[in-house]
Short mmCIF file of C-alpha atoms in Angstrom, two decimals:
data_model
loop_
_atom_site.label_atom_id
_atom_site.label_comp_id
_atom_site.label_asym_id
_atom_site.label_seq_id
_atom_site.Cartn_x
_atom_site.Cartn_y
_atom_site.Cartn_z
CA MET T 1 30.71 -23.84 98.32
CA ASN T 2 31.81 -21.40 95.55
CA ILE T 3 34.32 -18.40 96.26
CA ASN T 4 33.60 -15.26 95.04
CA LYS T 5 37.17 -14.26 93.97
CA GLN T 6 36.03 -10.49 93.82
CA TYR T 7 36.24 -10.63 97.58
CA LEU T 8 38.35 -13.55 98.87
CA ASP T 9 41.02 -15.14 96.74
CA PRO T 10 41.57 -18.75 97.44
CA ASP T 11 45.10 -18.74 95.82
CA THR T 12 46.46 -16.05 98.16
CA PRO T 13 50.11 -16.82 98.80
CA ALA T 14 50.81 -18.71 102.17
CA GLN T 15 52.53 -16.11 103.87
CA ASN T 16 49.68 -13.69 103.71
CA ILE T 17 47.33 -16.13 105.39
CA TYR T 18 48.24 -18.43 108.23
CA GLY T 19 47.07 -20.59 111.18
CA LEU T 20 49.50 -21.40 114.07
CA HIS T 21 48.96 -23.27 117.09
CA LEU T 22 51.44 -22.06 119.64
CA ASN T 23 52.57 -23.01 123.05
CA VAL T 24 53.30 -20.22 125.72
CA LYS T 25 55.53 -21.68 127.89
CA ARG T 26 57.22 -18.76 129.42
CA ASN T 27 57.05 -15.08 129.92
CA ASN T 28 57.33 -12.94 126.86
CA ASN T 29 57.46 -9.22 127.38
CA ILE T 30 58.69 -8.41 123.73
CA SER T 31 56.08 -6.12 122.34
CA HIS T 32 55.69 -6.21 118.60
CA THR T 33 53.24 -5.14 115.79
CA HIS T 34 51.91 -6.50 112.68
CA ASN T 35 50.95 -5.43 108.98
CA TYR T 36 48.12 -7.45 109.19
CA HIS T 37 45.03 -8.20 111.65
CA GLU T 38 45.16 -11.46 113.92
CA PHE T 39 42.63 -13.46 115.67
CA MET T 40 43.91 -15.22 118.79
CA LEU T 41 42.05 -18.11 120.32
CA ILE T 42 43.11 -19.34 124.08
CA THR T 43 42.63 -23.19 123.57
CA SER T 44 43.97 -23.96 127.19
CA GLY T 45 45.54 -22.26 130.21
CA SER T 46 45.64 -18.35 130.47
CA VAL T 47 47.68 -15.75 128.98
CA LEU T 48 48.39 -12.22 130.04
CA HIS T 49 47.82 -10.19 127.09
CA LYS T 50 49.47 -6.54 127.19
CA ALA T 51 48.36 -4.30 124.44
CA ASN T 52 48.90 -0.28 123.96
CA GLY T 53 49.89 -0.03 127.69
CA GLU T 54 46.97 -2.06 128.91
CA SER T 55 46.74 -5.56 130.21
CA ASP T 56 44.16 -8.51 130.13
CA ILE T 57 44.11 -11.86 131.44
CA LEU T 58 42.65 -14.15 129.02
CA SER T 59 41.53 -17.56 129.92
CA GLU T 60 40.74 -20.69 127.81
CA HIS T 61 37.72 -20.20 125.30
CA THR T 62 38.58 -16.57 124.89
CA LEU T 63 38.71 -15.05 121.44
CA CYS T 64 40.61 -11.75 120.78
CA PHE T 65 40.97 -9.79 117.68
CA ILE T 66 44.37 -7.96 117.28
CA ARG T 67 44.37 -4.97 115.25
CA SER T 68 47.36 -4.29 112.85
CA ASN T 69 48.62 -1.21 114.67
CA ASP T 70 48.21 -2.79 118.30
CA VAL T 71 51.55 -2.97 120.06
CA HIS T 72 51.17 -5.99 122.13
CA SER T 73 52.74 -9.05 123.82
CA VAL T 74 51.43 -12.39 125.01
CA SER T 75 53.02 -14.34 128.00
CA LYS T 76 51.65 -17.39 130.07
CA PHE T 77 49.69 -16.55 133.24
CA GLY T 78 50.24 -18.72 136.24
CA ASP T 79 52.09 -21.93 136.69
CA ASP T 80 50.71 -24.09 133.69
CA ASP T 81 51.56 -23.58 130.07
CA ALA T 82 49.04 -22.08 127.88
CA LYS T 83 48.01 -22.93 124.38
CA ILE T 84 46.72 -20.64 121.66
CA PHE T 85 45.84 -20.65 117.90
CA ASN T 86 46.56 -17.76 115.87
CA VAL T 87 45.08 -16.73 112.31
CA GLY T 88 46.70 -13.84 110.51
CA ILE T 89 44.29 -11.87 108.16
CA PRO T 90 45.57 -9.68 105.61
CA ILE T 91 43.93 -6.18 106.03
CA ASN T 92 42.59 -5.99 102.51
CA HIS T 93 41.04 -9.31 103.19
CA PHE T 94 39.39 -8.42 106.23
CA ASN T 95 38.10 -5.14 104.56
CA LYS T 96 36.52 -6.93 101.65
CA ALA T 97 34.87 -9.51 104.02
CA VAL T 98 33.26 -6.81 105.90
CA GLU T 99 32.36 -5.05 102.80
CA TYR T 100 30.91 -8.32 101.37
CA TYR T 101 28.86 -9.02 104.45
CA ASP T 102 27.95 -5.20 104.67
CA VAL T 103 28.63 -5.34 108.59
CA ASP T 104 29.65 -2.64 110.85
CA SER T 105 33.23 -3.38 112.16
CA THR T 106 34.04 -0.03 113.43
CA PHE T 107 33.59 -0.75 117.19
CA LEU T 108 36.30 -3.24 116.67
CA PHE T 109 38.79 -0.39 116.14
CA SER T 110 37.17 2.12 118.56
CA SER T 111 38.85 1.49 121.83
CA ASN T 112 42.34 1.56 122.94
CA LYS T 113 42.76 -2.14 123.56
CA PRO T 114 41.81 -5.33 121.42
CA ILE T 115 38.26 -6.69 121.84
CA ASN T 116 37.93 -9.99 123.70
CA VAL T 117 34.74 -12.49 123.54
CA SER T 118 34.24 -15.36 125.98
CA LEU T 119 33.00 -18.23 123.90
CA THR T 120 30.24 -20.55 124.94
CA SER T 121 31.41 -24.28 125.14
CA GLU T 122 29.09 -24.85 121.99
CA GLU T 123 30.69 -21.90 120.12
CA TYR T 124 34.27 -22.91 121.02
CA ASN T 125 33.63 -26.57 120.12
CA GLU T 126 32.42 -25.68 116.60
CA LEU T 127 35.06 -23.03 115.98
CA ASN T 128 37.92 -25.48 117.28
CA ARG T 129 36.52 -28.05 114.79
CA LYS T 130 36.70 -25.66 111.83
CA ILE T 131 40.24 -24.59 113.06
CA ASP T 132 41.33 -28.31 113.09
CA ILE T 133 40.11 -28.91 109.69
CA PHE T 134 41.61 -25.42 108.32
CA SER T 135 44.92 -26.07 109.93
CA LYS T 136 45.48 -29.60 108.29
CA ILE T 137 44.82 -28.44 104.53
CA GLU T 138 47.63 -27.32 102.37
CA TYR T 139 47.43 -24.00 100.61
CA GLY T 140 45.47 -23.84 97.46
CA GLU T 141 41.63 -23.63 96.53
CA LEU T 142 40.37 -25.63 99.40
CA HIS T 143 42.50 -23.78 101.66
CA GLY T 144 40.84 -20.68 100.55
CA LYS T 145 37.34 -21.81 100.77
CA LEU T 146 38.10 -22.88 104.32
CA PHE T 147 39.81 -19.63 105.11
CA LYS T 148 36.67 -17.90 104.05
CA ASN T 149 34.52 -20.26 106.07
CA LEU T 150 36.73 -19.72 109.00
CA LEU T 151 36.79 -16.00 108.86
CA SER T 152 33.11 -15.57 108.46
CA GLU T 153 32.72 -17.49 111.81
CA LEU T 154 35.34 -15.35 113.39
CA LEU T 155 33.63 -12.10 112.37
CA LEU T 156 30.27 -13.41 113.36
CA LEU T 157 31.33 -14.34 116.90
CA LEU T 158 33.07 -10.84 117.24
CA ILE T 159 30.68 -8.56 115.40
CA ILE T 160 27.40 -9.86 116.91
CA PRO T 161 27.38 -8.68 120.52
CA ARG T 162 26.75 -11.37 123.21
CA GLU T 163 23.24 -11.36 124.66
CA ASN T 164 24.83 -11.71 128.24
CA LYS T 165 26.97 -8.32 127.27
CA LEU T 166 23.97 -6.77 125.83
CA GLY T 167 21.80 -7.46 128.82
CA PHE T 168 21.54 -5.72 132.11
CA GLU T 169 22.88 -5.87 135.62
CA TYR T 170 20.73 -5.89 138.71
CA SER T 171 21.40 -3.19 141.17
CA SER T 172 22.47 -4.65 144.41
CA ASN T 173 19.05 -3.63 146.18
CA ILE T 174 16.64 -4.93 143.68
CA PRO T 175 13.32 -5.66 145.23
CA ASN T 176 12.17 -9.25 145.17
CA TRP T 177 9.02 -8.42 143.25
CA LEU T 178 11.11 -7.07 140.45
CA GLN T 179 13.34 -9.69 140.39
CA LYS T 180 10.73 -12.30 140.13
CA LEU T 181 8.72 -10.31 137.41
CA ILE T 182 12.00 -10.14 135.29
CA ASN T 183 12.43 -13.95 135.73
CA ASP T 184 8.82 -14.55 134.76
CA MET T 185 8.75 -12.48 131.87
CA ARG T 186 11.65 -14.49 130.20
CA ASN T 187 8.96 -17.05 129.27
CA PRO T 188 8.12 -16.42 125.50
CA GLU T 189 4.43 -16.85 125.94
CA TYR T 190 4.82 -13.80 128.29
CA PHE T 191 7.04 -11.60 126.62
CA ILE T 192 5.30 -11.88 123.29
CA GLU T 193 2.44 -10.49 124.92
CA GLY T 194 4.22 -7.51 125.75
CA LEU T 195 3.80 -4.63 128.27
CA PRO T 196 0.19 -5.77 128.85
CA LYS T 197 1.08 -9.00 130.26
CA LEU T 198 4.22 -7.73 132.08
CA LEU T 199 1.73 -5.13 133.96
CA SER T 200 -0.68 -7.70 134.61
CA LEU T 201 1.73 -9.76 136.84
CA THR T 202 2.27 -6.81 139.43
CA ASN T 203 -0.02 -4.74 141.55
CA TYR T 204 2.12 -1.70 140.91
CA SER T 205 1.18 1.02 138.57
CA GLN T 206 2.92 1.38 135.20
CA GLU T 207 4.62 4.50 136.42
CA TYR T 208 6.05 2.90 139.41
CA VAL T 209 7.11 -0.21 137.44
CA THR T 210 8.81 1.95 134.85
CA ARG T 211 10.75 3.99 137.42
CA SER T 212 11.74 0.63 139.15
CA PHE T 213 12.97 -0.79 135.78
CA ARG T 214 15.07 2.16 135.11
CA LYS T 215 16.51 2.32 138.57
CA HIS T 216 17.63 -1.33 139.10
CA ILE T 217 18.45 -2.50 135.54
CA ASN T 218 18.81 0.85 133.63
CA MET T 219 16.34 0.18 130.93
CA SER T 220 12.56 0.76 130.43
CA PRO T 221 10.10 -2.09 130.56
CA THR T 222 9.89 -1.65 126.78
CA GLN T 223 13.62 -1.95 126.26
CA PHE T 224 13.73 -4.93 128.36
CA LEU T 225 10.70 -6.67 126.50
CA ASN T 226 12.49 -5.75 122.99
CA PHE T 227 15.72 -7.48 124.42
CA LEU T 228 13.89 -10.73 124.95
CA LYS T 229 12.00 -10.49 121.59
CA LEU T 230 15.27 -9.78 119.66
CA SER T 231 16.98 -12.58 121.45
CA TYR T 232 14.20 -15.01 120.83
CA ALA T 233 13.92 -13.85 117.11
CA LYS T 234 17.65 -14.48 116.46
CA LYS T 235 17.17 -17.96 117.94
CA LEU T 236 14.26 -18.62 115.44
CA ILE T 237 16.23 -17.29 112.45
CA VAL T 238 19.76 -18.72 113.05
CA GLU T 239 19.13 -21.85 115.02
CA GLU T 240 15.57 -22.99 113.80
CA ASN T 241 15.76 -21.75 110.27
CA LEU T 242 12.60 -19.78 110.50
CA PRO T 243 11.95 -17.12 107.82
CA ILE T 244 12.52 -13.88 108.95
CA ILE T 245 9.17 -12.54 108.51
CA ASP T 246 7.67 -15.42 110.63
CA ALA T 247 10.32 -14.81 113.27
CA CYS T 248 9.42 -11.23 113.36
CA PHE T 249 5.67 -12.03 114.28
CA GLN T 250 6.24 -15.05 116.38
CA SER T 251 8.58 -13.12 118.64
CA GLY T 252 5.99 -10.41 119.28
CA PHE T 253 6.74 -7.73 116.80
CA ASN T 254 3.63 -6.23 114.98
CA CYS T 255 5.67 -4.23 112.36
CA GLU T 256 8.33 -5.60 110.21
CA GLY T 257 10.06 -2.21 109.77
CA TYR T 258 10.41 -1.84 113.61
CA PHE T 259 11.69 -5.14 114.01
CA TYR T 260 14.42 -4.80 111.31
CA LYS T 261 15.40 -1.34 113.02
CA GLU T 262 15.69 -2.79 116.46
CA PHE T 263 17.36 -6.17 115.26
CA LYS T 264 20.15 -3.81 113.62
CA LYS T 265 20.40 -1.61 116.73
CA MET T 266 21.20 -4.63 118.84
CA TYR T 267 23.16 -6.95 116.70
CA SER T 268 24.88 -4.27 114.48
CA MET T 269 23.56 -6.10 111.48
CA THR T 270 20.22 -6.87 109.87
CA PRO T 271 18.59 -10.39 109.96
CA LYS T 272 19.27 -11.08 106.29
CA GLN T 273 23.07 -9.96 106.73
CA MET T 274 23.10 -12.35 110.01
CA LEU T 275 21.92 -15.12 107.67
CA LYS T 276 24.18 -14.51 105.06
CA MET T 277 27.21 -14.91 107.48
CA LYS T 278 25.97 -18.01 109.04
CA GLU T 279 25.22 -19.69 105.55
CA THR T 280 28.94 -19.00 104.81
CA THR T 281 30.32 -20.93 108.05
CA LYS T 282 28.24 -23.97 107.06
#
């Protein structure tokens, strides 16, 4: 993989890029800040992370992005020691990477406390594999290439919202017919057909179905179907390497422009930008 030195310099001095495995064996209430951004991955146990006057308990497989101006401290939570891996990212490197991938990272800086993401086992194992390789390489050109690889992976995991967080929460009194309808519509053969298929699976009117969706999952049937279609399209593009135009139509969209608009709204990047980041992480 070739490095574009306009964006990331593989010869950056060691003190500006680091990766450290740390054991958290005691309570540490000393708050501090940095002149760089930092990614923190909890690899075992749990930690109490205090930042800007707020506290979070971060468990194993949690990835946290700590901004340069965050005043924070990390201490173990519970009786067992915790282990974390920290990656320091110079601010200019972070900004250039975001510019290079042309992604919107503003939400990472919009809240008072740092963003935390719970990784799936597959995501965690793949990230841990890359961390292990990165942490064993001496500084130099190869280290710089692996750094670019690792940085794009971390950005991808943070910037692309999780489907389960983008999804919906059922109300406590959701009726059985609506719960069954939602579960049935998760079948690609059904959601690709769209609203006509959804309505055919119930005896209620479209108006009543729409009111029920808004009341119990806080979205319209069309928004619900788009959520399913976009999740499926992302899978086709990223995991199955299907061309974007084919994924668009195979996931049930009839207009490429509308597909791009909704995809960017949901994932904060276009399909092409997502592919660019995934290619970098290979």
